Amino acid sequence: MGLISKISQLTDLSPKAIEWLEKNIDQFSCKKNEILLHERKICNHLYYLQSGMLTSHYLMDAKEICNWIAIEDDIATSYYSFISRNPSYEVVECIEAAIIQSISYSKIQEMYTLFPETERVGRLILEEYYSRLDERLISIQFKSAKERYRLLFETRPEIIKRAPLGLIASYLGMTQETLSRVRGEI
């Protein structure tokens, strides 16, 4: 699957819109540990993962705090920076070698103007992002470590299988020791 297929799942695209997207989506490879976005830089791209894994983290007291983990068929970006056009608070990094498709902020704005039906895609992507963010916030605030791990295991098992334990622990808002204990109990 690719970004055009992903968009086509969200709205019907005209042949002209598909042709336009084919010309304006870039594809590239990313090496493990390669940084796609540095802290304090404006995020200018929306990414679609064809393969591999990306993560976003904040630096707090020289410690990386994981904000999100993306795998194949996910759309990812530093949403705050991408939408507000302000510098990012987060770092976006490949944690596995990846093949990524991207489209720039300016091209997305152009697409919305040329093909108004695609604005629906932007709204649906943001709704999904907001839902995941809200679910994660509620999970961290109100669920036990075991419940948080179980939810990730049930909804995103590939992350459990592939991501380093320290990253999973950070994403779930717990120490690596707590994660090891929870995994042992389950």
mmCIF file of C-alpha atoms in Angstrom:
data_model
loop_
_atom_site.group_PDB
_atom_site.id
_atom_site.type_symbol
_atom_site.label_atom_id
_atom_site.label_comp_id
_atom_site.label_asym_id
_atom_site.label_seq_id
_atom_site.Cartn_x
_atom_site.Cartn_y
_atom_site.Cartn_z
ATOM 1 C CA MET A 1 0.000 0.000 0.000
ATOM 2 C CA GLY A 2 1.076 3.590 -0.434
ATOM 3 C CA LEU A 3 -0.057 7.050 0.560
ATOM 4 C CA ILE A 4 -2.368 7.361 -2.450
ATOM 5 C CA SER A 5 -4.081 4.083 -1.498
ATOM 6 C CA LYS A 6 -4.367 5.261 2.111
ATOM 7 C CA ILE A 7 -5.959 8.533 0.984
ATOM 8 C CA SER A 8 -8.259 6.629 -1.397
ATOM 9 C CA GLN A 9 -9.563 4.638 1.572
ATOM 10 C CA LEU A 10 -10.655 7.908 3.171
ATOM 11 C CA THR A 11 -12.227 9.628 0.158
ATOM 12 C CA ASP A 12 -12.874 9.056 -3.524
ATOM 13 C CA LEU A 13 -10.091 10.579 -5.593
ATOM 14 C CA SER A 14 -10.583 11.743 -9.141
ATOM 15 C CA PRO A 15 -8.102 10.534 -11.768
ATOM 16 C CA LYS A 16 -6.687 14.101 -11.880
ATOM 17 C CA ALA A 17 -6.149 14.105 -8.115
ATOM 18 C CA ILE A 18 -4.371 10.736 -8.301
ATOM 19 C CA GLU A 19 -2.169 12.012 -11.136
ATOM 20 C CA TRP A 20 -1.373 15.164 -9.149
ATOM 21 C CA LEU A 21 -0.493 13.123 -6.043
ATOM 22 C CA GLU A 22 1.760 10.803 -8.046
ATOM 23 C CA LYS A 23 3.787 13.860 -9.093
ATOM 24 C CA ASN A 24 3.920 15.441 -5.625
ATOM 25 C CA ILE A 25 4.593 12.547 -3.264
ATOM 26 C CA ASP A 26 8.244 11.791 -2.633
ATOM 27 C CA GLN A 27 9.597 8.419 -1.600
ATOM 28 C CA PHE A 28 12.858 7.836 0.225
ATOM 29 C CA SER A 29 14.704 5.383 2.426
ATOM 30 C CA CYS A 30 15.637 6.141 5.996
ATOM 31 C CA LYS A 31 18.383 4.354 7.917
ATOM 32 C CA LYS A 32 18.004 3.098 11.468
ATOM 33 C CA ASN A 33 18.609 5.972 13.936
ATOM 34 C CA GLU A 34 18.313 8.610 11.187
ATOM 35 C CA ILE A 35 16.636 11.803 12.345
ATOM 36 C CA LEU A 36 13.826 13.107 10.126
ATOM 37 C CA LEU A 37 13.021 16.129 12.265
ATOM 38 C CA HIS A 38 15.181 17.850 14.837
ATOM 39 C CA GLU A 39 13.837 19.648 17.866
ATOM 40 C CA ARG A 40 13.209 23.385 17.263
ATOM 41 C CA LYS A 41 12.784 22.899 13.498
ATOM 42 C CA ILE A 42 9.490 23.405 11.693
ATOM 43 C CA CYS A 43 8.020 20.144 10.427
ATOM 44 C CA ASN A 44 7.331 20.537 6.728
ATOM 45 C CA HIS A 45 6.259 16.993 5.807
ATOM 46 C CA LEU A 46 3.567 14.456 6.452
ATOM 47 C CA TYR A 47 5.017 10.930 6.361
ATOM 48 C CA TYR A 48 3.493 7.622 5.345
ATOM 49 C CA LEU A 49 5.400 4.490 6.363
ATOM 50 C CA GLN A 50 5.551 1.797 3.727
ATOM 51 C CA SER A 51 7.942 -0.216 5.881
ATOM 52 C CA GLY A 52 9.904 0.272 9.057
ATOM 53 C CA MET A 53 9.243 2.132 12.276
ATOM 54 C CA LEU A 54 9.367 5.777 13.334
ATOM 55 C CA THR A 55 9.184 7.306 16.745
ATOM 56 C CA SER A 56 8.809 10.752 18.178
ATOM 57 C CA HIS A 57 10.339 11.816 21.436
ATOM 58 C CA TYR A 58 10.839 14.871 23.585
ATOM 59 C CA LEU A 59 14.021 15.500 25.506
ATOM 60 C CA MET A 60 13.489 16.195 29.191
ATOM 61 C CA ASP A 61 16.487 16.409 31.510
ATOM 62 C CA ALA A 62 18.563 14.556 28.865
ATOM 63 C CA LYS A 63 15.983 11.727 28.889
ATOM 64 C CA GLU A 64 13.962 10.746 25.823
ATOM 65 C CA ILE A 65 10.202 10.651 26.452
ATOM 66 C CA CYS A 66 8.393 8.788 23.661
ATOM 67 C CA ASN A 67 5.377 10.594 22.231
ATOM 68 C CA TRP A 68 4.320 8.134 19.520
ATOM 69 C CA ILE A 69 5.452 5.062 17.604
ATOM 70 C CA ALA A 70 4.467 4.547 13.973
ATOM 71 C CA ILE A 71 4.696 1.383 11.861
ATOM 72 C CA GLU A 72 3.701 0.295 8.361
ATOM 73 C CA ASP A 73 0.586 1.941 6.960
ATOM 74 C CA ASP A 74 0.693 4.711 9.592
ATOM 75 C CA ILE A 75 0.723 8.401 8.821
ATOM 76 C CA ALA A 76 3.067 10.338 11.063
ATOM 77 C CA THR A 77 4.422 13.824 11.570
ATOM 78 C CA SER A 78 5.069 16.330 14.312
ATOM 79 C CA TYR A 79 1.434 17.424 14.211
ATOM 80 C CA TYR A 80 1.797 20.506 16.392
ATOM 81 C CA SER A 81 4.633 21.893 14.287
ATOM 82 C CA PHE A 82 3.136 20.758 10.978
ATOM 83 C CA ILE A 83 -0.215 22.443 11.625
ATOM 84 C CA SER A 84 0.884 25.534 13.560
ATOM 85 C CA ARG A 85 4.032 26.157 11.477
ATOM 86 C CA ASN A 86 5.926 26.632 14.760
ATOM 87 C CA PRO A 87 9.178 24.883 15.712
ATOM 88 C CA SER A 88 8.752 21.329 16.934
ATOM 89 C CA TYR A 89 9.213 20.274 20.530
ATOM 90 C CA GLU A 90 9.891 16.734 19.412
ATOM 91 C CA VAL A 91 12.426 14.714 17.452
ATOM 92 C CA VAL A 92 11.185 12.311 14.768
ATOM 93 C CA GLU A 93 13.543 9.378 14.249
ATOM 94 C CA CYS A 94 13.692 6.106 12.310
ATOM 95 C CA ILE A 95 14.160 3.273 14.776
ATOM 96 C CA GLU A 96 14.200 0.703 11.988
ATOM 97 C CA ALA A 97 15.330 1.137 8.413
ATOM 98 C CA ALA A 98 12.268 2.479 6.638
ATOM 99 C CA ILE A 99 10.762 3.276 3.274
ATOM 100 C CA ILE A 100 8.736 6.441 3.591
ATOM 101 C CA GLN A 101 6.515 8.481 1.344
ATOM 102 C CA SER A 102 6.116 12.147 2.154
ATOM 103 C CA ILE A 103 4.218 15.173 1.010
ATOM 104 C CA SER A 104 5.092 18.708 2.004
ATOM 105 C CA TYR A 105 2.864 21.105 3.894
ATOM 106 C CA SER A 106 2.765 23.480 0.916
ATOM 107 C CA LYS A 107 1.765 20.661 -1.460
ATOM 108 C CA ILE A 108 -1.021 19.560 0.905
ATOM 109 C CA GLN A 109 -2.359 23.124 0.952
ATOM 110 C CA GLU A 110 -2.168 23.203 -2.856
ATOM 111 C CA MET A 111 -3.972 19.844 -3.020
ATOM 112 C CA TYR A 112 -6.795 21.171 -0.831
ATOM 113 C CA THR A 113 -7.213 24.145 -3.183
ATOM 114 C CA LEU A 114 -7.076 22.098 -6.389
ATOM 115 C CA PHE A 115 -9.135 19.161 -5.102
ATOM 116 C CA PRO A 116 -11.488 20.338 -2.329
ATOM 117 C CA GLU A 117 -12.673 16.775 -1.690
ATOM 118 C CA THR A 118 -9.246 16.039 -0.221
ATOM 119 C CA GLU A 119 -9.881 18.391 2.716
ATOM 120 C CA ARG A 120 -11.956 15.522 4.109
ATOM 121 C CA VAL A 121 -8.767 13.434 4.200
ATOM 122 C CA GLY A 122 -6.995 16.057 6.300
ATOM 123 C CA ARG A 123 -9.889 16.151 8.738
ATOM 124 C CA LEU A 124 -10.086 12.363 9.044
ATOM 125 C CA ILE A 125 -6.321 12.036 9.614
ATOM 126 C CA LEU A 126 -6.469 14.678 12.330
ATOM 127 C CA GLU A 127 -9.506 13.021 13.924
ATOM 128 C CA GLU A 128 -7.662 9.702 14.088
ATOM 129 C CA TYR A 129 -4.575 11.413 15.535
ATOM 130 C CA TYR A 130 -6.645 13.265 18.123
ATOM 131 C CA SER A 131 -8.497 10.082 19.106
ATOM 132 C CA ARG A 132 -5.232 8.196 19.631
ATOM 133 C CA LEU A 133 -3.751 11.116 21.561
ATOM 134 C CA ASP A 134 -6.798 11.418 23.808
ATOM 135 C CA GLU A 135 -6.924 7.657 24.353
ATOM 136 C CA ARG A 136 -3.241 7.673 25.312
ATOM 137 C CA LEU A 137 -3.684 10.621 27.672
ATOM 138 C CA ILE A 138 -6.629 8.954 29.413
ATOM 139 C CA SER A 139 -4.696 5.694 29.565
ATOM 140 C CA ILE A 140 -1.650 7.287 31.204
ATOM 141 C CA GLN A 141 -3.760 9.265 33.679
ATOM 142 C CA PHE A 142 -6.332 6.679 34.677
ATOM 143 C CA LYS A 143 -5.144 3.154 33.854
ATOM 144 C CA SER A 144 -2.691 0.940 35.656
ATOM 145 C CA ALA A 145 0.609 -0.041 34.057
ATOM 146 C CA LYS A 146 -0.815 -3.499 33.347
ATOM 147 C CA GLU A 147 -3.920 -2.029 31.675
ATOM 148 C CA ARG A 148 -1.783 0.296 29.521
ATOM 149 C CA TYR A 149 0.432 -2.570 28.387
ATOM 150 C CA ARG A 150 -2.535 -4.836 27.698
ATOM 151 C CA LEU A 151 -4.234 -2.105 25.608
ATOM 152 C CA LEU A 152 -1.092 -1.626 23.503
ATOM 153 C CA PHE A 153 -0.738 -5.396 23.155
ATOM 154 C CA GLU A 154 -4.341 -5.715 21.959
ATOM 155 C CA THR A 155 -4.399 -2.704 19.619
ATOM 156 C CA ARG A 156 -0.819 -2.516 18.284
ATOM 157 C CA PRO A 157 0.869 -5.938 18.804
ATOM 158 C CA GLU A 158 3.500 -5.239 16.135
ATOM 159 C CA ILE A 159 4.905 -2.450 18.292
ATOM 160 C CA ILE A 160 5.233 -4.865 21.229
ATOM 161 C CA LYS A 161 7.050 -7.368 18.989
ATOM 162 C CA ARG A 162 9.447 -4.929 17.330
ATOM 163 C CA ALA A 163 10.135 -1.848 19.433
ATOM 164 C CA PRO A 164 12.900 -1.812 22.051
ATOM 165 C CA LEU A 165 11.614 -2.308 25.617
ATOM 166 C CA GLY A 166 12.905 1.081 26.766
ATOM 167 C CA LEU A 167 10.924 2.787 24.019
ATOM 168 C CA ILE A 168 7.754 0.865 24.856
ATOM 169 C CA ALA A 169 8.168 1.705 28.546
ATOM 170 C CA SER A 170 8.626 5.398 27.772
ATOM 171 C CA TYR A 171 5.600 5.394 25.457
ATOM 172 C CA LEU A 172 3.483 3.752 28.165
ATOM 173 C CA GLY A 173 4.694 6.189 30.822
ATOM 174 C CA MET A 174 6.506 3.672 33.008
ATOM 175 C CA THR A 175 10.019 2.575 33.850
ATOM 176 C CA GLN A 176 11.636 -0.335 32.073
ATOM 177 C CA GLU A 177 11.605 -2.245 35.363
ATOM 178 C CA THR A 178 7.840 -1.755 35.691
ATOM 179 C CA LEU A 179 7.370 -2.888 32.088
ATOM 180 C CA SER A 180 9.412 -6.051 32.763
ATOM 181 C CA ARG A 181 7.301 -6.788 35.856
ATOM 182 C CA VAL A 182 4.033 -6.202 33.952
ATOM 183 C CA ARG A 183 5.163 -8.445 31.076
ATOM 184 C CA GLY A 184 6.028 -11.151 33.591
ATOM 185 C CA GLU A 185 2.571 -10.931 35.158
ATOM 186 C CA ILE A 186 0.805 -11.190 31.809
#
